[in-house]
Amino acid sequence: MSGFDLTLLEHDNLGSTIYQKLCGALMKGAFKPNDRLKIRDLAERLGTSVTPVRDAILRLVQDQALVLRSPRDIRVPMLTRAAYLEIRDIRVNLEGLAAARAAEKATPAQIEQLEALLTRNEEAMAVGNTPLATELNQIFHFKLAEIADMPVLGDILRRLWLQMGPLIADVYGGAGRMMIDHHYPLMDAIRRHDAPAAAIAIQADILLASGPILERIDAAASARVPEALAS
């Protein structure tokens, strides 16, 4: 795990604070598939007792963002091909809608915010800062739902990114330009307030990125076969 600050902020509801922090870490790719989360280690890093951390972990298990193999073995799951394809297809439709609405509603200030995120993402990729590039990519996608003023859609996307954020982070650095190139025609469409073109651009972005993601899923599945036979 790297690239994410788990320093605890003061909050009345400690369990909720920890849950939100871990959600952010998962969505931004601070955890990778098959990473093991140790409750006591997290509690020490957060400066709290194990109880609120355990409560937050159990909520994330219910969200299907973590898998509880045993009380001492809590891991970030690797999505199956079928699960990923379902999430991808949902994203294509929902993020396409968000991009279209964002293109219609975006103010000059909001367009500047998107452009700044894209510029920072390019800079992070140029210096090989994959954790930061991954985080900026996630923020860029969520910003579309925010600009579209669609909070319900945004909440749905957060639940989806809880499950797929670690997988995107796992392939982001090695996938190269395909993870960012379609953000440029998207920005062109948003500047023109061209809703259909914006939807097409973000959908192309999601579909193109699915190539290396599916390769990673298939490689993980192939690696599990010899392990199963050996056992």
mmCIF file with all atom_site columns, C-alpha atoms in Angstrom:
data_model
loop_
_atom_site.group_PDB
_atom_site.id
_atom_site.type_symbol
_atom_site.label_atom_id
_atom_site.label_alt_id
_atom_site.label_comp_id
_atom_site.label_asym_id
_atom_site.label_entity_id
_atom_site.label_seq_id
_atom_site.pdbx_PDB_ins_code
_atom_site.Cartn_x
_atom_site.Cartn_y
_atom_site.Cartn_z
_atom_site.occupancy
_atom_site.B_iso_or_equiv
_atom_site.pdbx_formal_charge
_atom_site.auth_seq_id
_atom_site.auth_comp_id
_atom_site.auth_asym_id
_atom_site.auth_atom_id
_atom_site.pdbx_PDB_model_num
ATOM 1   C CA . MET A 1 1   ? 0.000   0.000   0.000   1.00 0.00 ? 1   MET A CA 1
ATOM 2   C CA . SER A 1 2   ? 1.404   3.426   -0.928  1.00 0.00 ? 2   SER A CA 1
ATOM 3   C CA . GLY A 1 3   ? 0.492   6.888   -2.018  1.00 0.00 ? 3   GLY A CA 1
ATOM 4   C CA . PHE A 1 4   ? -2.304  7.578   0.435   1.00 0.00 ? 4   PHE A CA 1
ATOM 5   C CA . ASP A 1 5   ? -2.314  9.492   3.717   1.00 0.00 ? 5   ASP A CA 1
ATOM 6   C CA . LEU A 1 6   ? -4.153  7.595   6.432   1.00 0.00 ? 6   LEU A CA 1
ATOM 7   C CA . THR A 1 7   ? -3.530  10.216  9.119   1.00 0.00 ? 7   THR A CA 1
ATOM 8   C CA . LEU A 1 8   ? -6.707  10.355  11.170  1.00 0.00 ? 8   LEU A CA 1
ATOM 9   C CA . LEU A 1 9   ? -8.731  13.554  11.353  1.00 0.00 ? 9   LEU A CA 1
ATOM 10  C CA . GLU A 1 10  ? -10.722 14.474  14.454  1.00 0.00 ? 10  GLU A CA 1
ATOM 11  C CA . HIS A 1 11  ? -14.362 13.472  14.050  1.00 0.00 ? 11  HIS A CA 1
ATOM 12  C CA . ASP A 1 12  ? -17.258 12.732  16.354  1.00 0.00 ? 12  ASP A CA 1
ATOM 13  C CA . ASN A 1 13  ? -18.029 9.455   14.627  1.00 0.00 ? 13  ASN A CA 1
ATOM 14  C CA . LEU A 1 14  ? -14.688 7.691   14.582  1.00 0.00 ? 14  LEU A CA 1
ATOM 15  C CA . GLY A 1 15  ? -15.910 4.587   12.781  1.00 0.00 ? 15  GLY A CA 1
ATOM 16  C CA . SER A 1 16  ? -17.447 6.652   9.995   1.00 0.00 ? 16  SER A CA 1
ATOM 17  C CA . THR A 1 17  ? -14.268 8.704   9.627   1.00 0.00 ? 17  THR A CA 1
ATOM 18  C CA . ILE A 1 18  ? -12.141 5.586   9.300   1.00 0.00 ? 18  ILE A CA 1
ATOM 19  C CA . TYR A 1 19  ? -14.613 4.051   6.851   1.00 0.00 ? 19  TYR A CA 1
ATOM 20  C CA . GLN A 1 20  ? -14.481 7.160   4.635   1.00 0.00 ? 20  GLN A CA 1
ATOM 21  C CA . LYS A 1 21  ? -10.684 7.216   4.737   1.00 0.00 ? 21  LYS A CA 1
ATOM 22  C CA . LEU A 1 22  ? -10.454 3.560   3.730   1.00 0.00 ? 22  LEU A CA 1
ATOM 23  C CA . CYS A 1 23  ? -13.040 4.149   0.989   1.00 0.00 ? 23  CYS A CA 1
ATOM 24  C CA . GLY A 1 24  ? -10.875 6.928   -0.368  1.00 0.00 ? 24  GLY A CA 1
ATOM 25  C CA . ALA A 1 25  ? -7.800  4.724   -0.249  1.00 0.00 ? 25  ALA A CA 1
ATOM 26  C CA . LEU A 1 26  ? -9.563  1.958   -2.184  1.00 0.00 ? 26  LEU A CA 1
ATOM 27  C CA . MET A 1 27  ? -11.058 4.263   -4.820  1.00 0.00 ? 27  MET A CA 1
ATOM 28  C CA . LYS A 1 28  ? -7.764  6.054   -5.403  1.00 0.00 ? 28  LYS A CA 1
ATOM 29  C CA . GLY A 1 29  ? -5.812  2.816   -5.645  1.00 0.00 ? 29  GLY A CA 1
ATOM 30  C CA . ALA A 1 30  ? -3.727  2.939   -2.465  1.00 0.00 ? 30  ALA A CA 1
ATOM 31  C CA . PHE A 1 31  ? -4.563  -0.754  -2.072  1.00 0.00 ? 31  PHE A CA 1
ATOM 32  C CA . LYS A 1 32  ? -3.993  -3.308  -4.820  1.00 0.00 ? 32  LYS A CA 1
ATOM 33  C CA . PRO A 1 33  ? -5.803  -6.617  -5.505  1.00 0.00 ? 33  PRO A CA 1
ATOM 34  C CA . ASN A 1 34  ? -4.806  -9.326  -3.011  1.00 0.00 ? 34  ASN A CA 1
ATOM 35  C CA . ASP A 1 35  ? -3.313  -6.801  -0.566  1.00 0.00 ? 35  ASP A CA 1
ATOM 36  C CA . ARG A 1 36  ? -3.838  -7.991  3.003   1.00 0.00 ? 36  ARG A CA 1
ATOM 37  C CA . LEU A 1 37  ? -5.206  -5.468  5.478   1.00 0.00 ? 37  LEU A CA 1
ATOM 38  C CA . LYS A 1 38  ? -4.185  -5.930  9.093   1.00 0.00 ? 38  LYS A CA 1
ATOM 39  C CA . ILE A 1 39  ? -6.588  -4.306  11.523  1.00 0.00 ? 39  ILE A CA 1
ATOM 40  C CA . ARG A 1 40  ? -4.002  -3.720  14.234  1.00 0.00 ? 40  ARG A CA 1
ATOM 41  C CA . ASP A 1 41  ? -1.534  -2.146  11.798  1.00 0.00 ? 41  ASP A CA 1
ATOM 42  C CA . LEU A 1 42  ? -4.230  0.175   10.452  1.00 0.00 ? 42  LEU A CA 1
ATOM 43  C CA . ALA A 1 43  ? -5.270  1.111   13.985  1.00 0.00 ? 43  ALA A CA 1
ATOM 44  C CA . GLU A 1 44  ? -1.682  2.018   14.872  1.00 0.00 ? 44  GLU A CA 1
ATOM 45  C CA . ARG A 1 45  ? -1.321  4.165   11.755  1.00 0.00 ? 45  ARG A CA 1
ATOM 46  C CA . LEU A 1 46  ? -4.621  5.891   12.472  1.00 0.00 ? 46  LEU A CA 1
ATOM 47  C CA . GLY A 1 47  ? -3.844  6.355   16.148  1.00 0.00 ? 47  GLY A CA 1
ATOM 48  C CA . THR A 1 48  ? -6.982  4.634   17.385  1.00 0.00 ? 48  THR A CA 1
ATOM 49  C CA . SER A 1 49  ? -8.179  1.366   18.866  1.00 0.00 ? 49  SER A CA 1
ATOM 50  C CA . VAL A 1 50  ? -8.915  -1.698  16.760  1.00 0.00 ? 50  VAL A CA 1
ATOM 51  C CA . THR A 1 51  ? -12.691 -1.580  17.326  1.00 0.00 ? 51  THR A CA 1
ATOM 52  C CA . PRO A 1 52  ? -13.621 1.301   14.975  1.00 0.00 ? 52  PRO A CA 1
ATOM 53  C CA . VAL A 1 53  ? -11.184 -0.047  12.378  1.00 0.00 ? 53  VAL A CA 1
ATOM 54  C CA . ARG A 1 54  ? -12.790 -3.468  12.582  1.00 0.00 ? 54  ARG A CA 1
ATOM 55  C CA . ASP A 1 55  ? -16.236 -1.892  12.212  1.00 0.00 ? 55  ASP A CA 1
ATOM 56  C CA . ALA A 1 56  ? -15.096 0.008   9.111   1.00 0.00 ? 56  ALA A CA 1
ATOM 57  C CA . ILE A 1 57  ? -13.559 -3.142  7.627   1.00 0.00 ? 57  ILE A CA 1
ATOM 58  C CA . LEU A 1 58  ? -16.812 -5.059  8.122   1.00 0.00 ? 58  LEU A CA 1
ATOM 59  C CA . ARG A 1 59  ? -18.732 -2.298  6.326   1.00 0.00 ? 59  ARG A CA 1
ATOM 60  C CA . LEU A 1 60  ? -16.322 -2.577  3.410   1.00 0.00 ? 60  LEU A CA 1
ATOM 61  C CA . VAL A 1 61  ? -16.824 -6.347  3.344   1.00 0.00 ? 61  VAL A CA 1
ATOM 62  C CA . GLN A 1 62  ? -20.567 -5.690  3.039   1.00 0.00 ? 62  GLN A CA 1
ATOM 63  C CA . ASP A 1 63  ? -19.784 -3.258  0.198   1.00 0.00 ? 63  ASP A CA 1
ATOM 64  C CA . GLN A 1 64  ? -17.895 -6.121  -1.527  1.00 0.00 ? 64  GLN A CA 1
ATOM 65  C CA . ALA A 1 65  ? -14.813 -3.914  -1.509  1.00 0.00 ? 65  ALA A CA 1
ATOM 66  C CA . LEU A 1 66  ? -12.958 -6.324  0.792   1.00 0.00 ? 66  LEU A CA 1
ATOM 67  C CA . VAL A 1 67  ? -13.176 -10.052 1.350   1.00 0.00 ? 67  VAL A CA 1
ATOM 68  C CA . LEU A 1 68  ? -12.991 -11.677 4.797   1.00 0.00 ? 68  LEU A CA 1
ATOM 69  C CA . ARG A 1 69  ? -11.216 -15.006 4.318   1.00 0.00 ? 69  ARG A CA 1
ATOM 70  C CA . SER A 1 70  ? -10.814 -15.389 8.072   1.00 0.00 ? 70  SER A CA 1
ATOM 71  C CA . PRO A 1 71  ? -10.700 -13.017 11.048  1.00 0.00 ? 71  PRO A CA 1
ATOM 72  C CA . ARG A 1 72  ? -6.962  -12.639 10.419  1.00 0.00 ? 72  ARG A CA 1
ATOM 73  C CA . ASP A 1 73  ? -7.032  -12.664 6.624   1.00 0.00 ? 73  ASP A CA 1
ATOM 74  C CA . ILE A 1 74  ? -8.786  -9.631  5.142   1.00 0.00 ? 74  ILE A CA 1
ATOM 75  C CA . ARG A 1 75  ? -7.898  -8.870  1.550   1.00 0.00 ? 75  ARG A CA 1
ATOM 76  C CA . VAL A 1 76  ? -8.640  -6.650  -1.397  1.00 0.00 ? 76  VAL A CA 1
ATOM 77  C CA . PRO A 1 77  ? -10.301 -9.029  -3.876  1.00 0.00 ? 77  PRO A CA 1
ATOM 78  C CA . MET A 1 78  ? -9.380  -9.506  -7.499  1.00 0.00 ? 78  MET A CA 1
ATOM 79  C CA . LEU A 1 79  ? -12.551 -9.047  -9.525  1.00 0.00 ? 79  LEU A CA 1
ATOM 80  C CA . THR A 1 80  ? -13.652 -11.886 -11.731 1.00 0.00 ? 80  THR A CA 1
ATOM 81  C CA . ARG A 1 81  ? -13.940 -11.230 -15.466 1.00 0.00 ? 81  ARG A CA 1
ATOM 82  C CA . ALA A 1 82  ? -17.755 -11.392 -15.246 1.00 0.00 ? 82  ALA A CA 1
ATOM 83  C CA . ALA A 1 83  ? -17.906 -8.968  -12.301 1.00 0.00 ? 83  ALA A CA 1
ATOM 84  C CA . TYR A 1 84  ? -15.589 -6.506  -13.992 1.00 0.00 ? 84  TYR A CA 1
ATOM 85  C CA . LEU A 1 85  ? -17.496 -6.599  -17.284 1.00 0.00 ? 85  LEU A CA 1
ATOM 86  C CA . GLU A 1 86  ? -20.750 -5.927  -15.438 1.00 0.00 ? 86  GLU A CA 1
ATOM 87  C CA . ILE A 1 87  ? -19.232 -2.948  -13.637 1.00 0.00 ? 87  ILE A CA 1
ATOM 88  C CA . ARG A 1 88  ? -17.654 -1.708  -16.871 1.00 0.00 ? 88  ARG A CA 1
ATOM 89  C CA . ASP A 1 89  ? -20.959 -1.796  -18.722 1.00 0.00 ? 89  ASP A CA 1
ATOM 90  C CA . ILE A 1 90  ? -22.714 0.055   -15.902 1.00 0.00 ? 90  ILE A CA 1
ATOM 91  C CA . ARG A 1 91  ? -19.960 2.680   -15.923 1.00 0.00 ? 91  ARG A CA 1
ATOM 92  C CA . VAL A 1 92  ? -20.233 3.115   -19.682 1.00 0.00 ? 92  VAL A CA 1
ATOM 93  C CA . ASN A 1 93  ? -23.875 4.067   -19.311 1.00 0.00 ? 93  ASN A CA 1
ATOM 94  C CA . LEU A 1 94  ? -23.709 6.081   -16.086 1.00 0.00 ? 94  LEU A CA 1
ATOM 95  C CA . GLU A 1 95  ? -20.489 7.949   -16.771 1.00 0.00 ? 95  GLU A CA 1
ATOM 96  C CA . GLY A 1 96  ? -21.678 8.608   -20.311 1.00 0.00 ? 96  GLY A CA 1
ATOM 97  C CA . LEU A 1 97  ? -24.746 10.269  -18.825 1.00 0.00 ? 97  LEU A CA 1
ATOM 98  C CA . ALA A 1 98  ? -22.620 12.223  -16.354 1.00 0.00 ? 98  ALA A CA 1
ATOM 99  C CA . ALA A 1 99  ? -20.273 13.439  -19.105 1.00 0.00 ? 99  ALA A CA 1
ATOM 100 C CA . ALA A 1 100 ? -23.197 14.524  -21.291 1.00 0.00 ? 100 ALA A CA 1
ATOM 101 C CA . ARG A 1 101 ? -24.815 16.488  -18.453 1.00 0.00 ? 101 ARG A CA 1
ATOM 102 C CA . ALA A 1 102 ? -21.443 17.958  -17.475 1.00 0.00 ? 102 ALA A CA 1
ATOM 103 C CA . ALA A 1 103 ? -20.934 19.181  -21.039 1.00 0.00 ? 103 ALA A CA 1
ATOM 104 C CA . GLU A 1 104 ? -24.294 20.921  -20.902 1.00 0.00 ? 104 GLU A CA 1
ATOM 105 C CA . LYS A 1 105 ? -23.752 22.529  -17.494 1.00 0.00 ? 105 LYS A CA 1
ATOM 106 C CA . ALA A 1 106 ? -20.003 23.183  -17.196 1.00 0.00 ? 106 ALA A CA 1
ATOM 107 C CA . THR A 1 107 ? -19.025 26.739  -16.323 1.00 0.00 ? 107 THR A CA 1
ATOM 108 C CA . PRO A 1 108 ? -15.699 28.248  -17.431 1.00 0.00 ? 108 PRO A CA 1
ATOM 109 C CA . ALA A 1 109 ? -14.362 27.775  -13.888 1.00 0.00 ? 109 ALA A CA 1
ATOM 110 C CA . GLN A 1 110 ? -15.349 24.111  -13.847 1.00 0.00 ? 110 GLN A CA 1
ATOM 111 C CA . ILE A 1 111 ? -13.760 23.553  -17.249 1.00 0.00 ? 111 ILE A CA 1
ATOM 112 C CA . GLU A 1 112 ? -10.553 25.069  -15.874 1.00 0.00 ? 112 GLU A CA 1
ATOM 113 C CA . GLN A 1 113 ? -10.698 22.635  -12.937 1.00 0.00 ? 113 GLN A CA 1
ATOM 114 C CA . LEU A 1 114 ? -10.948 19.676  -15.307 1.00 0.00 ? 114 LEU A CA 1
ATOM 115 C CA . GLU A 1 115 ? -8.104  21.013  -17.428 1.00 0.00 ? 115 GLU A CA 1
ATOM 116 C CA . ALA A 1 116 ? -5.950  21.450  -14.332 1.00 0.00 ? 116 ALA A CA 1
ATOM 117 C CA . LEU A 1 117 ? -6.600  17.853  -13.266 1.00 0.00 ? 117 LEU A CA 1
ATOM 118 C CA . LEU A 1 118 ? -5.644  16.609  -16.723 1.00 0.00 ? 118 LEU A CA 1
ATOM 119 C CA . THR A 1 119 ? -2.456  18.688  -16.738 1.00 0.00 ? 119 THR A CA 1
ATOM 120 C CA . ARG A 1 120 ? -1.460  17.406  -13.296 1.00 0.00 ? 120 ARG A CA 1
ATOM 121 C CA . ASN A 1 121 ? -2.198  13.846  -14.408 1.00 0.00 ? 121 ASN A CA 1
ATOM 122 C CA . GLU A 1 122 ? 0.127   14.286  -17.396 1.00 0.00 ? 122 GLU A CA 1
ATOM 123 C CA . GLU A 1 123 ? 2.845   15.671  -15.146 1.00 0.00 ? 123 GLU A CA 1
ATOM 124 C CA . ALA A 1 124 ? 2.491   12.775  -12.703 1.00 0.00 ? 124 ALA A CA 1
ATOM 125 C CA . MET A 1 125 ? 2.701   10.235  -15.521 1.00 0.00 ? 125 MET A CA 1
ATOM 126 C CA . ALA A 1 126 ? 5.751   11.999  -16.992 1.00 0.00 ? 126 ALA A CA 1
ATOM 127 C CA . VAL A 1 127 ? 7.731   11.586  -13.762 1.00 0.00 ? 127 VAL A CA 1
ATOM 128 C CA . GLY A 1 128 ? 6.450   8.057   -13.102 1.00 0.00 ? 128 GLY A CA 1
ATOM 129 C CA . ASN A 1 129 ? 4.327   8.985   -10.083 1.00 0.00 ? 129 ASN A CA 1
ATOM 130 C CA . THR A 1 130 ? 1.726   6.295   -10.700 1.00 0.00 ? 130 THR A CA 1
ATOM 131 C CA . PRO A 1 131 ? -0.095  6.610   -7.327  1.00 0.00 ? 131 PRO A CA 1
ATOM 132 C CA . LEU A 1 132 ? -0.693  10.325  -7.901  1.00 0.00 ? 132 LEU A CA 1
ATOM 133 C CA . ALA A 1 133 ? -1.656  9.790   -11.554 1.00 0.00 ? 133 ALA A CA 1
ATOM 134 C CA . THR A 1 134 ? -4.139  7.110   -10.503 1.00 0.00 ? 134 THR A CA 1
ATOM 135 C CA . GLU A 1 135 ? -5.654  9.367   -7.847  1.00 0.00 ? 135 GLU A CA 1
ATOM 136 C CA . LEU A 1 136 ? -5.990  12.284  -10.278 1.00 0.00 ? 136 LEU A CA 1
ATOM 137 C CA . ASN A 1 137 ? -7.673  10.003  -12.817 1.00 0.00 ? 137 ASN A CA 1
ATOM 138 C CA . GLN A 1 138 ? -10.278 8.991   -10.233 1.00 0.00 ? 138 GLN A CA 1
ATOM 139 C CA . ILE A 1 139 ? -10.863 12.606  -9.209  1.00 0.00 ? 139 ILE A CA 1
ATOM 140 C CA . PHE A 1 140 ? -11.304 13.586  -12.874 1.00 0.00 ? 140 PHE A CA 1
ATOM 141 C CA . HIS A 1 141 ? -13.997 10.943  -13.402 1.00 0.00 ? 141 HIS A CA 1
ATOM 142 C CA . PHE A 1 142 ? -15.852 11.895  -10.224 1.00 0.00 ? 142 PHE A CA 1
ATOM 143 C CA . LYS A 1 143 ? -15.641 15.584  -11.121 1.00 0.00 ? 143 LYS A CA 1
ATOM 144 C CA . LEU A 1 144 ? -17.869 14.909  -14.131 1.00 0.00 ? 144 LEU A CA 1
ATOM 145 C CA . ALA A 1 145 ? -20.709 13.691  -11.895 1.00 0.00 ? 145 ALA A CA 1
ATOM 146 C CA . GLU A 1 146 ? -20.176 16.702  -9.629  1.00 0.00 ? 146 GLU A CA 1
ATOM 147 C CA . ILE A 1 147 ? -20.350 19.158  -12.530 1.00 0.00 ? 147 ILE A CA 1
ATOM 148 C CA . ALA A 1 148 ? -23.394 17.320  -13.876 1.00 0.00 ? 148 ALA A CA 1
ATOM 149 C CA . ASP A 1 149 ? -25.034 17.995  -10.484 1.00 0.00 ? 149 ASP A CA 1
ATOM 150 C CA . MET A 1 150 ? -26.107 14.360  -10.181 1.00 0.00 ? 150 MET A CA 1
ATOM 151 C CA . PRO A 1 151 ? -25.356 13.332  -6.570  1.00 0.00 ? 151 PRO A CA 1
ATOM 152 C CA . VAL A 1 152 ? -27.314 10.062  -6.754  1.00 0.00 ? 152 VAL A CA 1
ATOM 153 C CA . LEU A 1 153 ? -25.292 8.986   -9.781  1.00 0.00 ? 153 LEU A CA 1
ATOM 154 C CA . GLY A 1 154 ? -22.148 10.061  -7.961  1.00 0.00 ? 154 GLY A CA 1
ATOM 155 C CA . ASP A 1 155 ? -22.988 7.817   -5.005  1.00 0.00 ? 155 ASP A CA 1
ATOM 156 C CA . ILE A 1 156 ? -23.517 4.845   -7.328  1.00 0.00 ? 156 ILE A CA 1
ATOM 157 C CA . LEU A 1 157 ? -20.175 5.471   -9.000  1.00 0.00 ? 157 LEU A CA 1
ATOM 158 C CA . ARG A 1 158 ? -18.432 5.595   -5.620  1.00 0.00 ? 158 ARG A CA 1
ATOM 159 C CA . ARG A 1 159 ? -19.702 2.107   -4.802  1.00 0.00 ? 159 ARG A CA 1
ATOM 160 C CA . LEU A 1 160 ? -18.486 0.826   -8.166  1.00 0.00 ? 160 LEU A CA 1
ATOM 161 C CA . TRP A 1 161 ? -15.082 2.460   -7.775  1.00 0.00 ? 161 TRP A CA 1
ATOM 162 C CA . LEU A 1 162 ? -14.718 0.897   -4.329  1.00 0.00 ? 162 LEU A CA 1
ATOM 163 C CA . GLN A 1 163 ? -14.598 -2.447  -6.099  1.00 0.00 ? 163 GLN A CA 1
ATOM 164 C CA . MET A 1 164 ? -12.610 -1.521  -9.180  1.00 0.00 ? 164 MET A CA 1
ATOM 165 C CA . GLY A 1 165 ? -10.296 1.260   -7.918  1.00 0.00 ? 165 GLY A CA 1
ATOM 166 C CA . PRO A 1 166 ? -7.603  -1.185  -6.771  1.00 0.00 ? 166 PRO A CA 1
ATOM 167 C CA . LEU A 1 167 ? -7.697  -2.990  -10.126 1.00 0.00 ? 167 LEU A CA 1
ATOM 168 C CA . ILE A 1 168 ? -7.398  0.239   -12.132 1.00 0.00 ? 168 ILE A CA 1
ATOM 169 C CA . ALA A 1 169 ? -4.433  1.256   -9.975  1.00 0.00 ? 169 ALA A CA 1
ATOM 170 C CA . ASP A 1 170 ? -2.832  -2.130  -10.542 1.00 0.00 ? 170 ASP A CA 1
ATOM 171 C CA . VAL A 1 171 ? -2.653  -1.603  -14.311 1.00 0.00 ? 171 VAL A CA 1
ATOM 172 C CA . TYR A 1 172 ? -2.506  2.196   -14.580 1.00 0.00 ? 172 TYR A CA 1
ATOM 173 C CA . GLY A 1 173 ? 1.244   2.624   -14.734 1.00 0.00 ? 173 GLY A CA 1
ATOM 174 C CA . GLY A 1 174 ? 1.786   -0.086  -17.339 1.00 0.00 ? 174 GLY A CA 1
ATOM 175 C CA . ALA A 1 175 ? -1.172  0.769   -19.560 1.00 0.00 ? 175 ALA A CA 1
ATOM 176 C CA . GLY A 1 176 ? 0.430   3.931   -20.918 1.00 0.00 ? 176 GLY A CA 1
ATOM 177 C CA . ARG A 1 177 ? -1.415  6.561   -22.920 1.00 0.00 ? 177 ARG A CA 1
ATOM 178 C CA . MET A 1 178 ? -4.631  4.598   -23.276 1.00 0.00 ? 178 MET A CA 1
ATOM 179 C CA . MET A 1 179 ? -5.564  5.532   -19.710 1.00 0.00 ? 179 MET A CA 1
ATOM 180 C CA . ILE A 1 180 ? -5.642  9.261   -20.477 1.00 0.00 ? 180 ILE A CA 1
ATOM 181 C CA . ASP A 1 181 ? -5.758  9.930   -24.233 1.00 0.00 ? 181 ASP A CA 1
ATOM 182 C CA . HIS A 1 182 ? -9.567  9.978   -24.483 1.00 0.00 ? 182 HIS A CA 1
ATOM 183 C CA . HIS A 1 183 ? -9.756  12.672  -21.807 1.00 0.00 ? 183 HIS A CA 1
ATOM 184 C CA . TYR A 1 184 ? -8.668  15.159  -24.480 1.00 0.00 ? 184 TYR A CA 1
ATOM 185 C CA . PRO A 1 185 ? -11.595 14.672  -26.901 1.00 0.00 ? 185 PRO A CA 1
ATOM 186 C CA . LEU A 1 186 ? -13.803 14.695  -23.805 1.00 0.00 ? 186 LEU A CA 1
ATOM 187 C CA . MET A 1 187 ? -12.438 18.100  -22.840 1.00 0.00 ? 187 MET A CA 1
ATOM 188 C CA . ASP A 1 188 ? -12.946 19.363  -26.401 1.00 0.00 ? 188 ASP A CA 1
ATOM 189 C CA . ALA A 1 189 ? -16.589 18.242  -26.249 1.00 0.00 ? 189 ALA A CA 1
ATOM 190 C CA . ILE A 1 190 ? -17.131 19.873  -22.854 1.00 0.00 ? 190 ILE A CA 1
ATOM 191 C CA . ARG A 1 191 ? -15.667 23.167  -24.070 1.00 0.00 ? 191 ARG A CA 1
ATOM 192 C CA . ARG A 1 192 ? -18.125 23.065  -26.996 1.00 0.00 ? 192 ARG A CA 1
ATOM 193 C CA . HIS A 1 193 ? -20.948 21.999  -24.648 1.00 0.00 ? 193 HIS A CA 1
ATOM 194 C CA . ASP A 1 194 ? -21.449 19.034  -26.994 1.00 0.00 ? 194 ASP A CA 1
ATOM 195 C CA . ALA A 1 195 ? -23.242 16.479  -24.806 1.00 0.00 ? 195 ALA A CA 1
ATOM 196 C CA . PRO A 1 196 ? -23.333 13.536  -27.284 1.00 0.00 ? 196 PRO A CA 1
ATOM 197 C CA . ALA A 1 197 ? -19.621 13.901  -28.097 1.00 0.00 ? 197 ALA A CA 1
ATOM 198 C CA . ALA A 1 198 ? -18.753 14.061  -24.392 1.00 0.00 ? 198 ALA A CA 1
ATOM 199 C CA . ALA A 1 199 ? -20.667 10.844  -23.723 1.00 0.00 ? 199 ALA A CA 1
ATOM 200 C CA . ILE A 1 200 ? -18.919 9.071   -26.615 1.00 0.00 ? 200 ILE A CA 1
ATOM 201 C CA . ALA A 1 201 ? -15.483 10.220  -25.431 1.00 0.00 ? 201 ALA A CA 1
ATOM 202 C CA . ILE A 1 202 ? -15.855 8.982   -21.847 1.00 0.00 ? 202 ILE A CA 1
ATOM 203 C CA . GLN A 1 203 ? -17.374 5.711   -23.032 1.00 0.00 ? 203 GLN A CA 1
ATOM 204 C CA . ALA A 1 204 ? -14.410 5.190   -25.381 1.00 0.00 ? 204 ALA A CA 1
ATOM 205 C CA . ASP A 1 205 ? -12.083 5.942   -22.470 1.00 0.00 ? 205 ASP A CA 1
ATOM 206 C CA . ILE A 1 206 ? -13.688 3.265   -20.294 1.00 0.00 ? 206 ILE A CA 1
ATOM 207 C CA . LEU A 1 207 ? -13.844 0.658   -23.050 1.00 0.00 ? 207 LEU A CA 1
ATOM 208 C CA . LEU A 1 208 ? -10.249 1.175   -24.178 1.00 0.00 ? 208 LEU A CA 1
ATOM 209 C CA . ALA A 1 209 ? -8.930  0.928   -20.623 1.00 0.00 ? 209 ALA A CA 1
ATOM 210 C CA . SER A 1 210 ? -10.749 -2.378  -20.198 1.00 0.00 ? 210 SER A CA 1
ATOM 211 C CA . GLY A 1 211 ? -8.166  -4.103  -22.410 1.00 0.00 ? 211 GLY A CA 1
ATOM 212 C CA . PRO A 1 212 ? -5.235  -4.116  -19.958 1.00 0.00 ? 212 PRO A CA 1
ATOM 213 C CA . ILE A 1 213 ? -7.612  -4.589  -17.040 1.00 0.00 ? 213 ILE A CA 1
ATOM 214 C CA . LEU A 1 214 ? -9.037  -7.779  -18.539 1.00 0.00 ? 214 LEU A CA 1
ATOM 215 C CA . GLU A 1 215 ? -5.509  -8.991  -19.286 1.00 0.00 ? 215 GLU A CA 1
ATOM 216 C CA . ARG A 1 216 ? -4.626  -8.519  -15.613 1.00 0.00 ? 216 ARG A CA 1
ATOM 217 C CA . ILE A 1 217 ? -7.749  -10.386 -14.500 1.00 0.00 ? 217 ILE A CA 1
ATOM 218 C CA . ASP A 1 218 ? -7.048  -13.269 -16.893 1.00 0.00 ? 218 ASP A CA 1
ATOM 219 C CA . ALA A 1 219 ? -3.413  -13.469 -15.753 1.00 0.00 ? 219 ALA A CA 1
ATOM 220 C CA . ALA A 1 220 ? -4.508  -13.654 -12.113 1.00 0.00 ? 220 ALA A CA 1
ATOM 221 C CA . ALA A 1 221 ? -7.034  -16.376 -12.950 1.00 0.00 ? 221 ALA A CA 1
ATOM 222 C CA . SER A 1 222 ? -4.390  -18.382 -14.816 1.00 0.00 ? 222 SER A CA 1
ATOM 223 C CA . ALA A 1 223 ? -1.991  -18.093 -11.863 1.00 0.00 ? 223 ALA A CA 1
ATOM 224 C CA . ARG A 1 224 ? -4.630  -19.459 -9.516  1.00 0.00 ? 224 ARG A CA 1
ATOM 225 C CA . VAL A 1 225 ? -5.105  -22.657 -11.543 1.00 0.00 ? 225 VAL A CA 1
ATOM 226 C CA . PRO A 1 226 ? -1.630  -24.162 -10.797 1.00 0.00 ? 226 PRO A CA 1
ATOM 227 C CA . GLU A 1 227 ? -2.025  -23.144 -7.131  1.00 0.00 ? 227 GLU A CA 1
ATOM 228 C CA . ALA A 1 228 ? -5.349  -24.988 -6.933  1.00 0.00 ? 228 ALA A CA 1
ATOM 229 C CA . LEU A 1 229 ? -3.905  -28.078 -8.590  1.00 0.00 ? 229 LEU A CA 1
ATOM 230 C CA . ALA A 1 230 ? -0.903  -28.049 -6.245  1.00 0.00 ? 230 ALA A CA 1
ATOM 231 C CA . SER A 1 231 ? -3.134  -27.943 -3.192  1.00 0.00 ? 231 SER A CA 1
#
